[in-house]
CSV table of C-alpha atoms in Angstrom, one decimal:
chain,number,residue,atom,x,y,z
A,478,MET,CA,0.0,0.0,0.0
A,479,LYS,CA,2.8,2.4,0.9
A,480,LYS,CA,4.4,1.8,-2.6
A,481,ILE,CA,1.2,2.7,-4.3
A,482,PHE,CA,0.9,6.0,-2.4
A,483,ASN,CA,4.5,6.8,-3.3
A,484,ILE,CA,3.8,6.3,-7.0
A,485,LEU,CA,0.7,8.5,-6.9
A,486,PHE,CA,2.6,11.2,-5.1
A,487,ALA,CA,5.4,11.2,-7.8
A,488,VAL,CA,2.8,11.4,-10.6
A,489,CYS,CA,1.0,14.4,-9.0
A,490,GLY,CA,4.3,16.1,-8.4
A,491,LEU,CA,5.3,15.7,-12.1
A,492,VAL,CA,1.9,17.1,-13.2
A,493,ALA,CA,2.3,20.1,-10.9
A,494,PHE,CA,5.9,20.7,-12.1
A,495,SER,CA,5.0,20.6,-15.8
A,496,SER,CA,2.1,23.1,-15.4
A,497,CYS,CA,3.4,25.4,-12.7
A,498,ASP,CA,4.6,28.1,-15.1
A,499,ASP,CA,2.5,29.1,-18.2
A,500,GLU,CA,5.1,31.7,-19.2
A,501,VAL,CA,7.8,29.1,-20.1
A,502,GLU,CA,8.0,28.8,-24.0
A,503,ASN,CA,8.1,25.3,-25.5
A,504,PRO,CA,10.8,25.3,-28.1
A,505,TYR,CA,9.1,22.5,-30.0
A,506,SER,CA,5.8,24.3,-30.6
A,507,ALA,CA,7.2,27.3,-32.5
A,508,GLY,CA,5.7,27.9,-36.0
A,509,SER,CA,7.8,28.2,-39.2
A,510,THR,CA,9.5,31.5,-39.8
A,511,ILE,CA,8.4,31.6,-43.5
A,512,SER,CA,5.1,30.9,-45.2
A,513,VAL,CA,3.7,31.4,-48.7
A,514,VAL,CA,0.9,33.9,-49.2
A,515,SER,CA,0.2,33.3,-52.9
A,516,ALA,CA,1.9,31.7,-55.9
A,517,GLN,CA,1.6,31.8,-59.7
A,518,MET,CA,3.5,28.8,-60.8
A,519,SER,CA,1.6,27.3,-63.8
A,520,PHE,CA,3.3,28.2,-67.1
A,521,SER,CA,2.6,27.9,-70.8
A,522,PRO,CA,5.3,26.5,-73.1
A,523,GLN,CA,6.6,30.0,-73.9
A,524,ALA,CA,9.4,31.6,-71.9
A,525,SER,CA,7.4,33.5,-69.2
A,526,HIS,CA,7.3,34.9,-65.7
A,527,GLY,CA,5.6,34.0,-62.4
A,528,SER,CA,5.9,35.0,-58.8
A,529,ILE,CA,5.5,33.8,-55.2
A,530,LYS,CA,4.4,36.1,-52.4
A,531,PHE,CA,5.7,35.2,-48.9
A,532,THR,CA,5.9,36.4,-45.3
A,533,SER,CA,8.9,35.8,-43.0
A,534,VAL,CA,9.9,36.4,-39.4
A,535,GLY,CA,13.5,37.5,-39.0
A,536,GLY,CA,16.4,36.1,-40.8
A,537,THR,CA,17.3,36.4,-44.5
A,538,VAL,CA,15.2,34.5,-47.0
A,539,THR,CA,17.0,32.7,-49.9
A,540,VAL,CA,15.6,30.7,-52.8
A,541,THR,CA,16.8,27.7,-54.7
A,542,THR,CA,15.6,25.3,-57.4
A,543,PRO,CA,17.2,22.1,-58.8
A,544,VAL,CA,16.8,22.9,-62.5
A,545,ALA,CA,18.6,25.3,-64.9
A,546,TRP,CA,15.5,26.2,-66.9
A,547,CYS,CA,13.9,27.9,-63.9
A,548,ARG,CA,15.5,31.0,-62.4
A,549,PRO,CA,14.0,32.4,-59.2
A,550,VAL,CA,15.3,35.6,-57.5
A,551,ILE,CA,14.2,37.3,-54.2
A,552,ASP,CA,12.6,40.8,-54.6
A,553,GLY,CA,11.5,42.1,-51.3
A,554,ASP,CA,8.7,39.9,-50.0
A,555,SER,CA,8.3,38.1,-53.4
A,556,VAL,CA,10.1,35.6,-55.5
A,557,LEU,CA,10.2,36.5,-59.2
A,558,VAL,CA,10.4,33.3,-61.3
A,559,ASP,CA,11.5,33.2,-65.0
A,560,VAL,CA,11.2,29.9,-67.0
A,561,ASP,CA,12.8,29.2,-70.3
A,562,GLU,CA,10.8,28.1,-73.4
A,563,ASN,CA,9.7,24.5,-73.1
A,564,ASN,CA,10.3,23.5,-76.7
A,565,SER,CA,9.0,19.9,-76.4
A,566,PHE,CA,5.8,17.9,-76.3
A,567,SER,CA,6.0,16.9,-72.7
A,568,SER,CA,5.2,19.0,-69.7
A,569,ARG,CA,7.9,19.5,-67.1
A,570,SER,CA,7.9,20.3,-63.4
A,571,THR,CA,10.1,21.3,-60.5
A,572,VAL,CA,10.0,22.9,-57.1
A,573,VAL,CA,11.1,26.4,-55.9
A,574,VAL,CA,12.4,26.2,-52.3
A,575,LEU,CA,12.3,29.2,-50.0
A,576,HIS,CA,14.7,29.1,-47.0
A,577,ASN,CA,14.9,31.1,-43.8
A,578,GLY,CA,17.4,29.8,-41.4
A,579,THR,CA,16.5,26.2,-40.7
A,580,ASP,CA,13.0,26.6,-42.0
A,581,SER,CA,12.0,26.1,-45.6
A,582,VAL,CA,8.9,25.8,-47.8
A,583,GLN,CA,8.5,24.2,-51.2
A,584,VAL,CA,6.3,25.6,-54.0
A,585,ALA,CA,5.5,23.2,-57.0
A,586,LEU,CA,5.9,24.6,-60.5
A,587,ILE,CA,4.7,23.1,-63.8
A,588,GLN,CA,5.2,24.2,-67.4
A,589,ARG,CA,3.1,22.6,-70.1
A,590,GLY,CA,4.5,21.1,-73.2
A,591,ILE,CA,3.6,22.1,-76.8
A,592,ALA,CA,0.2,21.0,-78.0
A,593,LEU,CA,-0.9,21.2,-81.7
A,594,SER,CA,-4.0,19.8,-83.4
A,595,ALA,CA,-6.3,20.4,-86.4
A,596,SER,CA,-10.0,19.8,-86.4
A,597,SER,CA,-9.6,17.6,-89.5
A,598,ASP,CA,-6.7,15.8,-91.1
A,599,ARG,CA,-8.1,16.3,-94.6
A,600,ILE,CA,-9.4,19.2,-96.7
A,601,THR,CA,-11.2,18.3,-100.0
A,602,SER,CA,-12.5,20.3,-102.9
A,603,GLY,CA,-14.1,19.8,-106.3
A,604,ASP,CA,-12.2,20.9,-109.4
A,605,ALA,CA,-13.6,24.5,-109.3
A,606,ALA,CA,-11.6,27.1,-107.4
A,607,SER,CA,-12.7,27.2,-103.8
A,608,ARG,CA,-11.8,28.2,-100.3
A,609,LYS,CA,-11.8,25.7,-97.4
A,610,SER,CA,-10.5,25.9,-93.8
A,611,VAL,CA,-9.9,23.8,-90.7
A,612,LEU,CA,-9.5,25.0,-87.1
A,613,LEU,CA,-6.1,24.8,-85.5
A,614,ALA,CA,-5.5,24.5,-81.7
A,615,SER,CA,-2.2,25.3,-80.2
A,616,ASN,CA,-0.8,26.7,-77.0
A,617,PHE,CA,2.4,28.0,-78.6
A,618,GLY,CA,1.8,29.8,-81.9
A,619,VAL,CA,1.7,28.3,-85.4
A,620,GLU,CA,3.6,29.0,-88.6
A,621,LEU,CA,3.3,27.5,-92.1
A,622,VAL,CA,6.1,25.3,-93.4
A,623,SER,CA,5.0,24.3,-96.9
A,624,ALA,CA,2.1,23.8,-99.3
A,625,PRO,CA,1.6,22.6,-102.9
A,626,ASP,CA,1.9,25.3,-105.6
A,627,TRP,CA,-1.8,24.8,-106.6
A,628,VAL,CA,-3.1,26.1,-103.4
A,629,ASN,CA,-2.6,29.3,-101.3
A,630,ALA,CA,-2.4,28.5,-97.6
A,631,THR,CA,-2.7,31.2,-94.9
A,632,LEU,CA,-3.1,31.3,-91.1
A,633,ALA,CA,-5.8,33.5,-89.7
A,634,SER,CA,-6.6,33.6,-86.0
A,635,ASP,CA,-7.3,29.9,-85.1
A,636,SER,CA,-7.8,28.6,-88.6
A,637,LEU,CA,-5.8,27.3,-91.5
A,638,ILE,CA,-7.3,28.7,-94.7
A,639,VAL,CA,-6.7,26.9,-98.1
A,640,ASP,CA,-7.6,28.6,-101.4
A,641,PHE,CA,-7.7,26.0,-104.2
A,642,THR,CA,-7.0,27.0,-107.8
A,643,GLU,CA,-9.1,25.4,-110.5
A,644,ASN,CA,-8.0,21.8,-111.3
A,645,THR,CA,-7.8,21.3,-115.1
A,646,THR,CA,-5.3,18.4,-115.1
A,647,GLY,CA,-7.9,15.7,-115.7
A,648,HIS,CA,-6.7,13.7,-112.6
A,649,VAL,CA,-7.0,14.0,-108.8
A,650,ARG,CA,-4.6,16.4,-107.1
A,651,THR,CA,-3.3,15.5,-103.6
A,652,GLY,CA,-0.7,17.1,-101.3
A,653,TYR,CA,-0.1,18.3,-97.8
A,654,VAL,CA,-0.1,21.7,-96.1
A,655,LYS,CA,2.5,21.5,-93.3
A,656,PHE,CA,2.7,23.7,-90.3
A,657,LYS,CA,4.5,23.7,-87.0
A,658,SER,CA,4.3,24.9,-83.4
A,659,GLY,CA,7.7,24.9,-81.8
A,660,VAL,CA,9.2,21.4,-82.4
A,661,SER,CA,5.7,20.0,-83.1
A,662,THR,CA,5.1,19.6,-86.9
A,663,ASP,CA,1.7,18.5,-88.3
A,664,SER,CA,0.0,18.5,-91.7
A,665,VAL,CA,-3.4,18.4,-93.3
A,666,GLN,CA,-3.9,16.4,-96.5
A,667,ILE,CA,-5.5,18.3,-99.4
A,668,VAL,CA,-7.4,16.5,-102.1
A,669,GLN,CA,-9.0,18.1,-105.2
A,670,ALA,CA,-11.1,16.1,-107.7
A,671,ASP,CA,-14.5,15.7,-109.3
A,672,PHE,CA,-15.5,12.0,-109.6
A,673,ALA,CA,-16.8,12.1,-113.2
A,674,THR,CA,-13.8,14.1,-114.5
A,675,ASP,CA,-10.9,12.8,-112.5
A,676,ILE,CA,-11.7,9.4,-111.0
A,677,ALA,CA,-14.4,7.4,-112.9
A,678,GLY,CA,-13.2,5.2,-115.8
A,679,ASN,CA,-11.0,2.3,-116.6
A,680,TYR,CA,-8.5,0.8,-114.1
A,681,ARG,CA,-6.7,-2.4,-113.3
A,682,LEU,CA,-7.5,-4.0,-110.0
A,683,TYR,CA,-4.1,-5.3,-108.8
A,684,TYR,CA,-3.6,-7.8,-106.0
A,685,ASN,CA,-0.9,-10.1,-104.5
A,686,VAL,CA,-1.6,-13.8,-105.1
A,687,THR,CA,-0.6,-14.7,-101.5
A,688,VAL,CA,-0.5,-12.9,-98.2
A,689,ASP,CA,3.3,-12.5,-98.6
A,690,SER,CA,3.6,-8.8,-99.7
A,691,THR,CA,6.6,-9.8,-101.9
A,692,SER,CA,4.6,-12.5,-103.8
A,693,SER,CA,3.7,-12.1,-107.4
A,694,ILE,CA,1.1,-9.6,-108.5
A,695,ASP,CA,-1.9,-10.2,-110.8
A,696,TYR,CA,-4.7,-8.0,-111.9
A,697,PHE,CA,-8.2,-7.8,-113.4
A,698,GLU,CA,-9.3,-5.2,-115.9
A,699,ALA,CA,-11.9,-3.0,-114.2
A,700,GLU,CA,-14.3,-0.1,-114.8
A,701,LEU,CA,-15.4,2.3,-112.1
A,702,THR,CA,-18.7,4.0,-112.1
A,703,ALA,CA,-20.4,6.1,-109.4
A,704,THR,CA,-22.1,2.9,-108.1
A,705,THR,CA,-20.2,-0.1,-109.3
A,706,LEU,CA,-16.7,-1.5,-109.8
A,707,ILE,CA,-17.1,-3.8,-112.8
A,708,ILE,CA,-14.8,-6.8,-113.4
A,709,PRO,CA,-15.6,-7.9,-117.0
A,710,ASP,CA,-13.4,-11.1,-116.9
A,711,PHE,CA,-15.9,-12.7,-114.4
A,712,ASN,CA,-18.9,-10.6,-115.2
A,713,LEU,CA,-18.8,-9.3,-111.7
A,714,SER,CA,-20.2,-6.0,-110.4
A,715,ILE,CA,-19.0,-4.9,-107.0
A,716,PRO,CA,-21.3,-2.3,-105.4
A,717,VAL,CA,-19.4,0.9,-104.4
A,718,GLU,CA,-20.1,4.3,-103.0
A,719,PHE,CA,-18.0,7.4,-103.7
A,720,ASP,CA,-17.9,9.7,-100.7
A,721,ASP,CA,-17.6,13.1,-102.2
A,722,GLU,CA,-16.8,14.7,-98.9
A,723,SER,CA,-13.7,12.5,-98.2
A,724,LYS,CA,-13.0,11.7,-101.9
A,725,GLN,CA,-12.9,8.0,-101.0
A,726,LEU,CA,-14.3,4.9,-102.7
A,727,VAL,CA,-16.1,2.7,-100.1
A,728,ILE,CA,-17.0,-1.0,-100.4
A,729,ALA,CA,-19.1,-2.9,-97.8
A,730,SER,CA,-18.3,-6.4,-96.7
A,731,GLY,CA,-20.5,-9.2,-97.8
A,732,SER,CA,-21.7,-7.5,-101.0
A,733,TYR,CA,-23.3,-9.8,-103.6
A,734,VAL,CA,-21.1,-9.3,-106.7
A,735,GLY,CA,-22.6,-11.8,-109.3
A,736,ASP,CA,-22.7,-15.4,-110.3
A,737,TYR,CA,-19.9,-17.8,-111.5
A,738,GLY,CA,-21.3,-20.9,-113.0
A,739,ASN,CA,-24.0,-22.1,-110.7
A,740,LYS,CA,-22.6,-20.4,-107.7
A,741,SER,CA,-23.4,-16.9,-106.2
A,742,LEU,CA,-20.3,-14.8,-105.3
A,743,PHE,CA,-20.1,-12.5,-102.3
A,744,LEU,CA,-17.2,-10.3,-101.2
A,745,PRO,CA,-16.3,-10.6,-97.5
A,746,PHE,CA,-13.0,-9.3,-96.2
A,747,GLY,CA,-10.1,-11.1,-94.6
A,748,VAL,CA,-7.3,-10.7,-92.1
A,749,GLU,CA,-5.0,-13.6,-93.1
A,750,SER,CA,-2.4,-12.9,-90.5
A,751,GLU,CA,-5.0,-13.3,-87.7
A,752,GLN,CA,-7.0,-16.1,-89.5
A,753,LEU,CA,-10.0,-13.8,-89.4
A,754,TRP,CA,-12.7,-12.9,-91.9
A,755,THR,CA,-15.9,-10.9,-91.8
A,756,GLN,CA,-18.0,-14.0,-92.4
A,757,TYR,CA,-21.6,-13.1,-93.2
A,758,LEU,CA,-21.6,-9.6,-91.8
A,759,THR,CA,-22.2,-6.5,-93.9
A,760,ILE,CA,-21.2,-3.9,-91.3
A,761,TYR,CA,-17.6,-3.5,-92.3
A,762,THR,CA,-16.1,-1.4,-95.0
A,763,MET,CA,-12.9,-0.9,-96.9
A,764,ALA,CA,-12.1,2.5,-98.4
A,765,ALA,CA,-9.7,3.6,-101.1
A,766,SER,CA,-8.2,7.1,-101.3
A,767,PHE,CA,-7.0,8.3,-104.7
A,768,THR,CA,-3.6,9.8,-105.4
A,769,TYR,CA,-1.8,10.7,-108.6
A,770,ASP,CA,1.8,11.1,-109.8
A,771,ASP,CA,3.4,11.1,-113.2
A,772,VAL,CA,5.1,7.8,-112.7
A,773,ASN,CA,2.4,5.6,-111.2
A,774,GLY,CA,-0.6,7.4,-112.4
A,775,THR,CA,-3.8,7.2,-110.3
A,776,THR,CA,-3.6,4.7,-107.5
A,777,ALA,CA,-6.1,3.8,-104.8
A,778,PRO,CA,-5.3,1.1,-102.2
A,779,PHE,CA,-8.2,-0.4,-100.3
A,780,GLN,CA,-7.9,-0.3,-96.5
A,781,GLY,CA,-10.0,-1.0,-93.5
A,782,SER,CA,-9.9,-2.8,-90.1
A,783,ILE,CA,-12.0,-5.4,-88.2
A,784,MET,CA,-13.6,-4.6,-84.9
A,785,ASN,CA,-11.7,-5.8,-81.9
A,786,LEU,CA,-13.8,-6.3,-78.8
A,787,GLN,CA,-10.8,-6.7,-76.5
A,788,GLY,CA,-9.9,-3.0,-77.0
A,789,LEU,CA,-6.6,-3.9,-78.7
A,790,GLU,CA,-5.3,-2.3,-82.0
A,791,PRO,CA,-7.8,-3.6,-84.6
A,792,PRO,CA,-6.1,-5.8,-87.2
A,793,ALA,CA,-6.2,-4.4,-90.7
A,794,PHE,CA,-8.0,-6.2,-93.6
A,795,ASP,CA,-5.5,-7.6,-96.1
A,796,CYS,CA,-7.7,-9.1,-98.7
A,797,PHE,CA,-10.9,-9.3,-100.7
A,798,ILE,CA,-12.5,-12.8,-100.6
A,799,LEU,CA,-14.5,-13.9,-103.6
A,800,ARG,CA,-16.5,-16.6,-101.8
A,801,GLN,CA,-19.0,-19.1,-103.3
A,802,PHE,CA,-22.5,-19.8,-102.1
A,803,SER,CA,-25.1,-22.2,-103.3
A,804,SER,CA,-27.8,-19.5,-103.4
A,805,LYS,CA,-28.1,-15.7,-103.3
A,806,GLU,CA,-28.5,-15.9,-99.6
A,807,MET,CA,-25.1,-15.5,-97.8
A,808,SER,CA,-25.2,-17.8,-94.8
A,809,GLU,CA,-23.3,-20.7,-93.1
A,810,GLU,CA,-25.7,-23.1,-94.7
A,811,THR,CA,-25.1,-22.0,-98.2
A,812,ASP,CA,-21.4,-21.3,-97.8
A,813,GLU,CA,-19.2,-23.4,-100.2
A,814,GLY,CA,-15.8,-21.8,-99.5
A,815,ASP,CA,-13.4,-19.4,-101.3
A,816,MET,CA,-13.1,-19.0,-105.0
A,817,LEU,CA,-10.2,-16.5,-104.8
A,818,ARG,CA,-8.4,-14.2,-102.4
A,819,LEU,CA,-7.1,-10.9,-103.6
A,820,TYR,CA,-4.4,-9.7,-101.1
A,821,TYR,CA,-3.6,-6.0,-100.7
A,822,PRO,CA,-6.0,-4.9,-103.5
A,823,TYR,CA,-5.6,-1.5,-105.2
A,824,LEU,CA,-6.8,0.3,-108.2
A,825,ARG,CA,-4.3,1.8,-110.7
A,826,ARG,CA,-4.7,3.7,-113.9
A,827,GLU,CA,-1.8,4.7,-116.2
A,828,PRO,CA,-0.4,8.3,-116.0
A,829,ALA,CA,-2.0,10.9,-118.2
A,830,GLY,CA,-0.4,10.6,-121.7
A,831,ALA,CA,1.2,7.2,-121.1
A,832,ALA,CA,1.0,4.7,-123.9
A,833,ALA,CA,0.4,1.6,-121.8
A,834,TYR,CA,0.2,0.3,-118.3
A,835,VAL,CA,3.5,-0.3,-116.5
A,836,LEU,CA,3.3,-2.9,-113.8
A,837,LYS,CA,5.1,-1.8,-110.7
């Protein structure tokens, strides 16, 4: 019992000692001698200025930062911060550290990277002289790099304006208007054509005979109209649609294209490398964009991709499949297998003024 009373007495004495003088300062409860009042530390890619407002108690305030592209200096009760131009795509960040004796405070700083985008990657026009434009978005300022000699390209406010001259060549004209913002370079494709004048007519439909892109190439003579790609050798008519806005020729999967003997032929698409094909679906398309040069003439490779439900990069179609069916109903029950696969198909027409086709 005596031991217990001795312990209680000691505890009470300790409490009394620790609270006997409210005037004694606890050195561990003192606040920091420096604090930040306000800061402007978010920067555009351009070389620019920011500031930090602080308060301090005694001492001399100094400032440091671990990077060379940021230069802070003390000016009274402020830190003036200069940052160099961020001439890259990536944002960058650092800290500005204010010191006062043993106390310090860190202020985060971020400078955005260059961003450049256009509202469309293609501008199209008919053969008549016309003016078209796309919106440009940049946080740095844009300048033109180059443009074909048959257009006049200018920048105005947030737009790229393209003035097309009249196309009297008899073939499609394609090119690129290139522009840049800092180190970021981008371009918009420009296409000028009228279907009846520059695209419709006779072609060859070229294709590789196997999925190997270096395999031998064969072709069918073909005639293109506004609604049909005609293959006279097999008396086939592939339904097509010409999209005048994009200047692309579009073919839907699973189109009925004609009869061969007592079989009906349909045109699904395939992805040989993945052992995939569109089967009996008609929801997929392959599209061909037309270009022209004086060596290869007019060419239009067909491209498209199959939907991938796993969210991965969709595999690209690599062939037209001429597939046989026992009736004009395309189904698993009437399916009798492939007649022919046309790998990497593309249309080609000889250059203007050429005497004959040259197989490339």
